[in-house]
Amino acid sequence: MNIQKNIPLADKNWFQTGGPAKLFCEPTNTLEFAAVLAFAREHNEPLFVLGKGANILISDDGFDGLVIRPALTTITHIHQDDHLLVTAGAGVAMHDLIEYCLANNILGLEEFSGIPGTVGGSVYINLHYYQFLLAQFLASATVIEKATGTVQHVEP
């Protein structure tokens, strides 16, 4: 786990705004993510989770705490019973998930084409486009409780 100091945020969000983060980390797996949350708790650092920053404006003052940018970028799919299940990490760009699905003849998510963001942020805000809601495509999620670092499996 690499926690960096005084990292500019302007190049890490859609609108290219904002000053530096006091601390910055890009966990690549669930264990690293839980460890960086534990670090923030132990050092009493305010937390902010930032994906592609497609739905946020960051202050020129930056963020006086720890910014976590998930770099969990694995995409897989399996056949289970009569369903096809796709698993994507929080740091996967929605565009990349849609491209993966189309390349594997998995249809439905293409309705969200052209909307920037990551899987993690899209699930968090329940990405929508007209009558289509991302929640309509979710079977389950693995989440980390920010306050405790507890990893949980949840279903909608």
Short mmCIF file of N, CA and C in Angstrom, two decimals:
data_model
loop_
_atom_site.label_atom_id
_atom_site.label_comp_id
_atom_site.label_asym_id
_atom_site.label_seq_id
_atom_site.Cartn_x
_atom_site.Cartn_y
_atom_site.Cartn_z
N MET A 1 0.85 -1.17 0.00
CA MET A 1 0.00 0.00 0.00
C MET A 1 0.90 1.23 0.00
N ASN A 2 0.74 2.06 -0.99
CA ASN A 2 1.57 3.25 -1.15
C ASN A 2 0.72 4.50 -0.88
N ILE A 3 0.94 5.14 0.27
CA ILE A 3 0.22 6.37 0.58
C ILE A 3 1.16 7.53 0.26
N GLN A 4 0.72 8.36 -0.68
CA GLN A 4 1.53 9.49 -1.13
C GLN A 4 1.08 10.77 -0.43
N LYS A 5 1.97 11.76 -0.40
CA LYS A 5 1.66 13.04 0.25
C LYS A 5 1.59 14.16 -0.77
N ASN A 6 0.69 15.12 -0.51
CA ASN A 6 0.57 16.36 -1.28
C ASN A 6 0.43 16.09 -2.79
N ILE A 7 -0.58 15.32 -3.14
CA ILE A 7 -0.80 14.92 -4.54
C ILE A 7 -1.87 15.81 -5.18
N PRO A 8 -1.56 16.45 -6.31
CA PRO A 8 -2.55 17.29 -7.00
C PRO A 8 -3.77 16.46 -7.43
N LEU A 9 -4.95 17.06 -7.29
CA LEU A 9 -6.18 16.37 -7.67
C LEU A 9 -6.75 16.86 -9.00
N ALA A 10 -6.25 17.97 -9.52
CA ALA A 10 -6.81 18.55 -10.74
C ALA A 10 -6.73 17.58 -11.92
N ASP A 11 -5.72 16.74 -11.96
CA ASP A 11 -5.61 15.78 -13.06
C ASP A 11 -6.31 14.46 -12.76
N LYS A 12 -7.05 14.42 -11.66
CA LYS A 12 -7.70 13.18 -11.25
C LYS A 12 -9.21 13.30 -11.20
N ASN A 13 -9.77 14.30 -11.87
CA ASN A 13 -11.22 14.44 -11.91
C ASN A 13 -11.65 15.01 -13.26
N TRP A 14 -12.89 14.76 -13.57
CA TRP A 14 -13.46 15.08 -14.88
C TRP A 14 -13.35 16.55 -15.24
N PHE A 15 -13.55 17.44 -14.26
CA PHE A 15 -13.57 18.87 -14.53
C PHE A 15 -12.20 19.53 -14.38
N GLN A 16 -11.19 18.74 -14.02
CA GLN A 16 -9.80 19.23 -13.91
C GLN A 16 -9.68 20.39 -12.91
N THR A 17 -10.36 20.26 -11.77
CA THR A 17 -10.32 21.30 -10.75
C THR A 17 -9.69 20.75 -9.48
N GLY A 18 -9.26 21.64 -8.63
CA GLY A 18 -8.88 21.26 -7.28
C GLY A 18 -7.41 21.33 -6.98
N GLY A 19 -7.16 21.58 -5.71
CA GLY A 19 -5.80 21.60 -5.19
C GLY A 19 -5.36 20.20 -4.78
N PRO A 20 -4.34 20.13 -3.94
CA PRO A 20 -3.77 18.82 -3.59
C PRO A 20 -4.52 18.10 -2.46
N ALA A 21 -4.33 16.80 -2.45
CA ALA A 21 -4.76 15.98 -1.31
C ALA A 21 -3.59 15.87 -0.36
N LYS A 22 -3.86 16.03 0.92
CA LYS A 22 -2.81 15.85 1.92
C LYS A 22 -2.19 14.47 1.78
N LEU A 23 -3.06 13.46 1.64
CA LEU A 23 -2.63 12.07 1.45
C LEU A 23 -3.45 11.46 0.32
N PHE A 24 -2.87 10.52 -0.40
CA PHE A 24 -3.53 9.93 -1.56
C PHE A 24 -3.09 8.48 -1.69
N CYS A 25 -4.05 7.60 -2.00
CA CYS A 25 -3.73 6.18 -2.14
C CYS A 25 -4.64 5.55 -3.19
N GLU A 26 -4.11 4.60 -3.94
CA GLU A 26 -4.87 3.87 -4.94
C GLU A 26 -4.79 2.37 -4.66
N PRO A 27 -5.64 1.87 -3.76
CA PRO A 27 -5.61 0.43 -3.46
C PRO A 27 -6.02 -0.40 -4.67
N THR A 28 -5.34 -1.53 -4.85
CA THR A 28 -5.60 -2.38 -6.01
C THR A 28 -6.39 -3.64 -5.68
N ASN A 29 -6.67 -3.86 -4.39
CA ASN A 29 -7.48 -5.02 -4.00
C ASN A 29 -8.19 -4.72 -2.69
N THR A 30 -9.07 -5.61 -2.30
CA THR A 30 -9.89 -5.41 -1.11
C THR A 30 -9.04 -5.31 0.16
N LEU A 31 -7.99 -6.12 0.27
CA LEU A 31 -7.15 -6.07 1.46
C LEU A 31 -6.44 -4.73 1.59
N GLU A 32 -5.92 -4.21 0.47
CA GLU A 32 -5.29 -2.89 0.51
C GLU A 32 -6.30 -1.81 0.87
N PHE A 33 -7.50 -1.93 0.33
CA PHE A 33 -8.54 -0.94 0.61
C PHE A 33 -8.86 -0.94 2.10
N ALA A 34 -9.02 -2.11 2.68
CA ALA A 34 -9.30 -2.21 4.11
C ALA A 34 -8.12 -1.66 4.92
N ALA A 35 -6.90 -1.91 4.48
CA ALA A 35 -5.72 -1.42 5.20
C ALA A 35 -5.63 0.09 5.17
N VAL A 36 -5.95 0.70 4.04
CA VAL A 36 -5.87 2.17 3.96
C VAL A 36 -6.98 2.80 4.80
N LEU A 37 -8.13 2.15 4.90
CA LEU A 37 -9.19 2.64 5.79
C LEU A 37 -8.71 2.56 7.25
N ALA A 38 -8.03 1.48 7.60
CA ALA A 38 -7.49 1.33 8.96
C ALA A 38 -6.46 2.42 9.24
N PHE A 39 -5.60 2.71 8.26
CA PHE A 39 -4.62 3.78 8.40
C PHE A 39 -5.31 5.11 8.70
N ALA A 40 -6.37 5.41 7.95
CA ALA A 40 -7.10 6.67 8.15
C ALA A 40 -7.71 6.73 9.55
N ARG A 41 -8.28 5.61 10.02
CA ARG A 41 -8.85 5.57 11.37
C ARG A 41 -7.77 5.79 12.43
N GLU A 42 -6.64 5.08 12.28
CA GLU A 42 -5.56 5.16 13.26
C GLU A 42 -4.95 6.56 13.34
N HIS A 43 -4.92 7.26 12.21
CA HIS A 43 -4.31 8.59 12.16
C HIS A 43 -5.35 9.71 12.17
N ASN A 44 -6.61 9.33 12.39
CA ASN A 44 -7.70 10.30 12.48
C ASN A 44 -7.75 11.22 11.26
N GLU A 45 -7.57 10.66 10.08
CA GLU A 45 -7.59 11.43 8.83
C GLU A 45 -8.99 11.41 8.23
N PRO A 46 -9.50 12.57 7.84
CA PRO A 46 -10.75 12.60 7.08
C PRO A 46 -10.56 11.82 5.78
N LEU A 47 -11.63 11.20 5.31
CA LEU A 47 -11.57 10.35 4.12
C LEU A 47 -12.45 10.88 3.01
N PHE A 48 -11.97 10.69 1.79
CA PHE A 48 -12.80 10.96 0.63
C PHE A 48 -12.46 9.92 -0.42
N VAL A 49 -13.47 9.25 -0.97
CA VAL A 49 -13.27 8.26 -2.02
C VAL A 49 -13.58 8.95 -3.35
N LEU A 50 -12.62 8.89 -4.27
CA LEU A 50 -12.72 9.57 -5.55
C LEU A 50 -12.52 8.56 -6.68
N GLY A 51 -13.51 8.44 -7.54
CA GLY A 51 -13.34 7.60 -8.72
C GLY A 51 -12.74 8.43 -9.84
N LYS A 52 -13.47 8.60 -10.92
CA LYS A 52 -13.01 9.46 -12.02
C LYS A 52 -13.37 10.92 -11.76
N GLY A 53 -14.11 11.18 -10.70
CA GLY A 53 -14.47 12.54 -10.36
C GLY A 53 -15.40 13.17 -11.38
N ALA A 54 -16.28 12.35 -11.95
CA ALA A 54 -17.17 12.83 -13.01
C ALA A 54 -18.37 13.60 -12.47
N ASN A 55 -18.58 13.57 -11.18
CA ASN A 55 -19.78 14.18 -10.61
C ASN A 55 -19.42 15.08 -9.43
N ILE A 56 -18.25 15.73 -9.51
CA ILE A 56 -17.78 16.51 -8.37
C ILE A 56 -16.88 17.65 -8.82
N LEU A 57 -16.94 18.74 -8.09
CA LEU A 57 -15.98 19.83 -8.25
C LEU A 57 -15.12 19.85 -6.99
N ILE A 58 -13.82 19.87 -7.15
CA ILE A 58 -12.90 19.85 -6.02
C ILE A 58 -12.38 21.27 -5.78
N SER A 59 -12.36 21.69 -4.55
CA SER A 59 -11.92 23.02 -4.17
C SER A 59 -10.45 23.24 -4.54
N ASP A 60 -10.10 24.48 -4.85
CA ASP A 60 -8.70 24.83 -5.11
C ASP A 60 -7.85 24.65 -3.86
N ASP A 61 -8.52 24.58 -2.68
CA ASP A 61 -7.80 24.33 -1.44
C ASP A 61 -7.41 22.86 -1.30
N GLY A 62 -7.95 22.01 -2.16
CA GLY A 62 -7.66 20.58 -2.10
C GLY A 62 -8.45 19.90 -1.00
N PHE A 63 -7.88 18.83 -0.45
CA PHE A 63 -8.55 18.05 0.60
C PHE A 63 -7.54 17.77 1.70
N ASP A 64 -7.85 18.20 2.92
CA ASP A 64 -6.96 18.04 4.06
C ASP A 64 -7.25 16.71 4.74
N GLY A 65 -6.90 15.65 4.07
CA GLY A 65 -7.14 14.30 4.58
C GLY A 65 -6.64 13.30 3.56
N LEU A 66 -7.21 12.11 3.60
CA LEU A 66 -6.81 11.01 2.72
C LEU A 66 -7.83 10.81 1.61
N VAL A 67 -7.37 10.94 0.37
CA VAL A 67 -8.20 10.65 -0.79
C VAL A 67 -7.85 9.24 -1.25
N ILE A 68 -8.87 8.41 -1.35
CA ILE A 68 -8.70 7.04 -1.83
C ILE A 68 -9.29 6.97 -3.23
N ARG A 69 -8.47 6.54 -4.18
CA ARG A 69 -8.95 6.34 -5.55
C ARG A 69 -8.84 4.84 -5.85
N PRO A 70 -9.96 4.13 -5.82
CA PRO A 70 -9.90 2.68 -6.04
C PRO A 70 -9.29 2.33 -7.40
N ALA A 71 -8.32 1.42 -7.36
CA ALA A 71 -7.70 0.93 -8.58
C ALA A 71 -7.99 -0.56 -8.75
N LEU A 72 -9.14 -0.98 -8.26
CA LEU A 72 -9.58 -2.37 -8.41
C LEU A 72 -10.18 -2.47 -9.81
N THR A 73 -9.45 -3.02 -10.76
CA THR A 73 -9.84 -2.93 -12.17
C THR A 73 -10.09 -4.26 -12.85
N THR A 74 -10.33 -5.30 -12.10
CA THR A 74 -10.58 -6.62 -12.68
C THR A 74 -12.03 -6.73 -13.13
N ILE A 75 -12.22 -7.36 -14.30
CA ILE A 75 -13.55 -7.69 -14.81
C ILE A 75 -13.55 -9.17 -15.16
N THR A 76 -14.54 -9.91 -14.68
CA THR A 76 -14.69 -11.32 -15.02
C THR A 76 -16.17 -11.61 -15.24
N HIS A 77 -16.45 -12.77 -15.83
CA HIS A 77 -17.85 -13.21 -15.90
C HIS A 77 -17.91 -14.72 -15.80
N ILE A 78 -19.02 -15.20 -15.25
CA ILE A 78 -19.25 -16.64 -15.11
C ILE A 78 -20.70 -16.95 -15.44
N HIS A 79 -20.93 -18.18 -15.85
CA HIS A 79 -22.29 -18.68 -16.04
C HIS A 79 -22.69 -19.37 -14.74
N GLN A 80 -23.80 -18.93 -14.17
CA GLN A 80 -24.30 -19.52 -12.94
C GLN A 80 -25.76 -19.85 -13.12
N ASP A 81 -26.07 -21.13 -13.03
CA ASP A 81 -27.43 -21.61 -13.30
C ASP A 81 -27.84 -21.12 -14.69
N ASP A 82 -28.92 -20.39 -14.79
CA ASP A 82 -29.34 -19.90 -16.11
C ASP A 82 -29.03 -18.41 -16.27
N HIS A 83 -28.07 -17.90 -15.47
CA HIS A 83 -27.69 -16.49 -15.52
C HIS A 83 -26.22 -16.33 -15.90
N LEU A 84 -25.90 -15.19 -16.40
CA LEU A 84 -24.52 -14.79 -16.65
C LEU A 84 -24.21 -13.66 -15.68
N LEU A 85 -23.20 -13.81 -14.85
CA LEU A 85 -22.84 -12.80 -13.86
C LEU A 85 -21.51 -12.17 -14.21
N VAL A 86 -21.49 -10.85 -14.24
CA VAL A 86 -20.27 -10.09 -14.50
C VAL A 86 -19.84 -9.45 -13.19
N THR A 87 -18.56 -9.57 -12.88
CA THR A 87 -18.00 -8.94 -11.70
C THR A 87 -17.00 -7.89 -12.14
N ALA A 88 -17.11 -6.69 -11.59
CA ALA A 88 -16.20 -5.60 -11.95
C ALA A 88 -15.76 -4.86 -10.70
N GLY A 89 -14.48 -4.53 -10.62
CA GLY A 89 -13.96 -3.79 -9.49
C GLY A 89 -14.42 -2.34 -9.50
N ALA A 90 -14.37 -1.71 -8.31
CA ALA A 90 -14.84 -0.33 -8.15
C ALA A 90 -14.11 0.66 -9.04
N GLY A 91 -12.87 0.37 -9.39
CA GLY A 91 -12.08 1.30 -10.19
C GLY A 91 -12.22 1.13 -11.69
N VAL A 92 -13.03 0.18 -12.13
CA VAL A 92 -13.25 -0.05 -13.57
C VAL A 92 -14.06 1.10 -14.14
N ALA A 93 -13.57 1.69 -15.23
CA ALA A 93 -14.34 2.73 -15.91
C ALA A 93 -15.58 2.10 -16.52
N MET A 94 -16.71 2.79 -16.41
CA MET A 94 -17.95 2.26 -16.99
C MET A 94 -17.77 1.96 -18.47
N HIS A 95 -17.04 2.81 -19.18
CA HIS A 95 -16.78 2.58 -20.60
C HIS A 95 -16.09 1.23 -20.81
N ASP A 96 -15.09 0.93 -19.97
CA ASP A 96 -14.37 -0.34 -20.10
C ASP A 96 -15.26 -1.53 -19.77
N LEU A 97 -16.14 -1.38 -18.79
CA LEU A 97 -17.08 -2.46 -18.47
C LEU A 97 -18.03 -2.70 -19.64
N ILE A 98 -18.53 -1.64 -20.23
CA ILE A 98 -19.44 -1.78 -21.37
C ILE A 98 -18.73 -2.45 -22.54
N GLU A 99 -17.49 -2.02 -22.82
CA GLU A 99 -16.71 -2.63 -23.90
C GLU A 99 -16.47 -4.12 -23.64
N TYR A 100 -16.14 -4.47 -22.39
CA TYR A 100 -15.94 -5.87 -22.02
C TYR A 100 -17.21 -6.66 -22.28
N CYS A 101 -18.33 -6.13 -21.83
CA CYS A 101 -19.60 -6.82 -22.00
C CYS A 101 -19.92 -7.02 -23.49
N LEU A 102 -19.77 -5.98 -24.27
CA LEU A 102 -20.06 -6.10 -25.71
C LEU A 102 -19.13 -7.10 -26.39
N ALA A 103 -17.86 -7.10 -26.01
CA ALA A 103 -16.90 -8.05 -26.58
C ALA A 103 -17.24 -9.49 -26.23
N ASN A 104 -17.98 -9.69 -25.14
CA ASN A 104 -18.38 -11.03 -24.70
C ASN A 104 -19.88 -11.30 -24.94
N ASN A 105 -20.48 -10.51 -25.84
CA ASN A 105 -21.89 -10.66 -26.21
C ASN A 105 -22.84 -10.60 -25.01
N ILE A 106 -22.52 -9.69 -24.09
CA ILE A 106 -23.36 -9.46 -22.91
C ILE A 106 -24.01 -8.09 -23.10
N LEU A 107 -25.32 -8.09 -23.24
CA LEU A 107 -26.01 -6.86 -23.58
C LEU A 107 -26.77 -6.25 -22.40
N GLY A 108 -27.02 -4.95 -22.48
CA GLY A 108 -27.83 -4.23 -21.51
C GLY A 108 -27.18 -2.96 -21.02
N LEU A 109 -25.92 -3.04 -20.62
CA LEU A 109 -25.25 -1.86 -20.08
C LEU A 109 -24.93 -0.79 -21.12
N GLU A 110 -25.01 -1.14 -22.39
CA GLU A 110 -24.69 -0.17 -23.44
C GLU A 110 -25.58 1.07 -23.39
N GLU A 111 -26.70 0.97 -22.70
CA GLU A 111 -27.56 2.14 -22.50
C GLU A 111 -26.83 3.26 -21.76
N PHE A 112 -25.78 2.90 -21.01
CA PHE A 112 -25.02 3.89 -20.24
C PHE A 112 -23.78 4.38 -20.97
N SER A 113 -23.64 4.04 -22.24
CA SER A 113 -22.48 4.46 -23.03
C SER A 113 -22.36 5.98 -23.04
N GLY A 114 -21.14 6.45 -22.92
CA GLY A 114 -20.88 7.88 -22.98
C GLY A 114 -20.99 8.59 -21.65
N ILE A 115 -21.45 7.89 -20.61
CA ILE A 115 -21.54 8.51 -19.29
C ILE A 115 -20.23 8.19 -18.56
N PRO A 116 -19.49 9.23 -18.16
CA PRO A 116 -18.20 8.98 -17.51
C PRO A 116 -18.38 8.47 -16.09
N GLY A 117 -17.36 7.84 -15.59
CA GLY A 117 -17.38 7.39 -14.20
C GLY A 117 -16.85 5.98 -14.06
N THR A 118 -16.78 5.53 -12.82
CA THR A 118 -16.31 4.19 -12.51
C THR A 118 -17.47 3.34 -11.99
N VAL A 119 -17.24 2.06 -11.92
CA VAL A 119 -18.26 1.15 -11.40
C VAL A 119 -18.61 1.52 -9.96
N GLY A 120 -17.59 1.78 -9.13
CA GLY A 120 -17.85 2.11 -7.73
C GLY A 120 -18.73 3.35 -7.59
N GLY A 121 -18.38 4.41 -8.28
CA GLY A 121 -19.18 5.63 -8.22
C GLY A 121 -20.55 5.46 -8.83
N SER A 122 -20.62 4.69 -9.91
CA SER A 122 -21.89 4.47 -10.59
C SER A 122 -22.86 3.68 -9.73
N VAL A 123 -22.34 2.71 -8.99
CA VAL A 123 -23.18 1.95 -8.07
C VAL A 123 -23.61 2.86 -6.91
N TYR A 124 -22.68 3.64 -6.40
CA TYR A 124 -22.96 4.52 -5.27
C TYR A 124 -24.10 5.49 -5.58
N ILE A 125 -24.09 6.08 -6.80
CA ILE A 125 -25.13 7.06 -7.14
C ILE A 125 -26.31 6.43 -7.88
N ASN A 126 -26.25 5.11 -8.13
CA ASN A 126 -27.25 4.42 -8.94
C ASN A 126 -27.38 5.11 -10.30
N LEU A 127 -26.31 5.02 -11.07
CA LEU A 127 -26.25 5.62 -12.40
C LEU A 127 -27.56 5.41 -13.14
N HIS A 128 -28.03 6.45 -13.81
CA HIS A 128 -29.29 6.33 -14.53
C HIS A 128 -29.23 7.09 -15.85
N TYR A 129 -30.01 6.63 -16.77
CA TYR A 129 -30.17 7.27 -18.07
C TYR A 129 -31.61 7.02 -18.51
N TYR A 130 -32.39 8.07 -18.54
CA TYR A 130 -33.83 7.97 -18.78
C TYR A 130 -34.43 6.91 -17.86
N GLN A 131 -35.05 5.87 -18.41
CA GLN A 131 -35.71 4.88 -17.55
C GLN A 131 -34.76 3.78 -17.06
N PHE A 132 -33.51 3.82 -17.47
CA PHE A 132 -32.56 2.76 -17.10
C PHE A 132 -31.81 3.15 -15.83
N LEU A 133 -31.83 2.24 -14.85
CA LEU A 133 -31.11 2.42 -13.59
C LEU A 133 -30.09 1.29 -13.46
N LEU A 134 -28.87 1.62 -13.04
CA LEU A 134 -27.86 0.59 -12.87
C LEU A 134 -28.32 -0.48 -11.89
N ALA A 135 -29.11 -0.10 -10.90
CA ALA A 135 -29.61 -1.07 -9.91
C ALA A 135 -30.38 -2.21 -10.57
N GLN A 136 -30.96 -1.95 -11.75
CA GLN A 136 -31.69 -3.00 -12.46
C GLN A 136 -30.77 -4.12 -12.93
N PHE A 137 -29.46 -3.85 -12.96
CA PHE A 137 -28.49 -4.83 -13.46
C PHE A 137 -27.66 -5.45 -12.35
N LEU A 138 -27.84 -5.01 -11.12
CA LEU A 138 -27.01 -5.50 -10.01
C LEU A 138 -27.61 -6.73 -9.37
N ALA A 139 -26.77 -7.75 -9.16
CA ALA A 139 -27.19 -8.94 -8.44
C ALA A 139 -26.67 -8.90 -7.01
N SER A 140 -25.47 -8.35 -6.82
CA SER A 140 -24.87 -8.25 -5.50
C SER A 140 -23.65 -7.34 -5.58
N ALA A 141 -23.10 -7.03 -4.42
CA ALA A 141 -21.89 -6.21 -4.36
C ALA A 141 -21.08 -6.59 -3.13
N THR A 142 -19.80 -6.38 -3.22
CA THR A 142 -18.93 -6.51 -2.06
C THR A 142 -18.58 -5.08 -1.67
N VAL A 143 -18.87 -4.73 -0.42
CA VAL A 143 -18.65 -3.37 0.06
C VAL A 143 -17.76 -3.39 1.30
N ILE A 144 -17.10 -2.26 1.53
CA ILE A 144 -16.27 -2.11 2.73
C ILE A 144 -16.88 -0.99 3.56
N GLU A 145 -17.21 -1.30 4.79
CA GLU A 145 -17.75 -0.30 5.71
C GLU A 145 -16.64 0.68 6.07
N LYS A 146 -16.82 1.93 5.69
CA LYS A 146 -15.79 2.95 5.87
C LYS A 146 -15.37 3.10 7.33
N ALA A 147 -16.31 3.08 8.23
CA ALA A 147 -16.01 3.31 9.64
C ALA A 147 -15.25 2.19 10.30
N THR A 148 -15.44 0.94 9.82
CA THR A 148 -14.84 -0.20 10.50
C THR A 148 -13.88 -1.01 9.63
N GLY A 149 -13.97 -0.86 8.31
CA GLY A 149 -13.16 -1.66 7.41
C GLY A 149 -13.70 -3.06 7.19
N THR A 150 -14.89 -3.33 7.70
CA THR A 150 -15.51 -4.65 7.55
C THR A 150 -15.95 -4.85 6.10
N VAL A 151 -15.56 -5.98 5.53
CA VAL A 151 -15.94 -6.33 4.16
C VAL A 151 -17.24 -7.13 4.24
N GLN A 152 -18.24 -6.70 3.45
CA GLN A 152 -19.54 -7.37 3.48
C GLN A 152 -20.01 -7.65 2.05
N HIS A 153 -20.76 -8.72 1.93
CA HIS A 153 -21.42 -9.05 0.67
C HIS A 153 -22.88 -8.65 0.82
N VAL A 154 -23.39 -7.82 -0.09
CA VAL A 154 -24.77 -7.35 0.01
C VAL A 154 -25.51 -7.62 -1.28
N GLU A 155 -26.81 -7.76 -1.15
CA GLU A 155 -27.68 -7.93 -2.31
C GLU A 155 -28.76 -6.87 -2.28
N PRO A 156 -29.14 -6.36 -3.46
CA PRO A 156 -30.17 -5.30 -3.49
C PRO A 156 -31.52 -5.78 -2.99
#
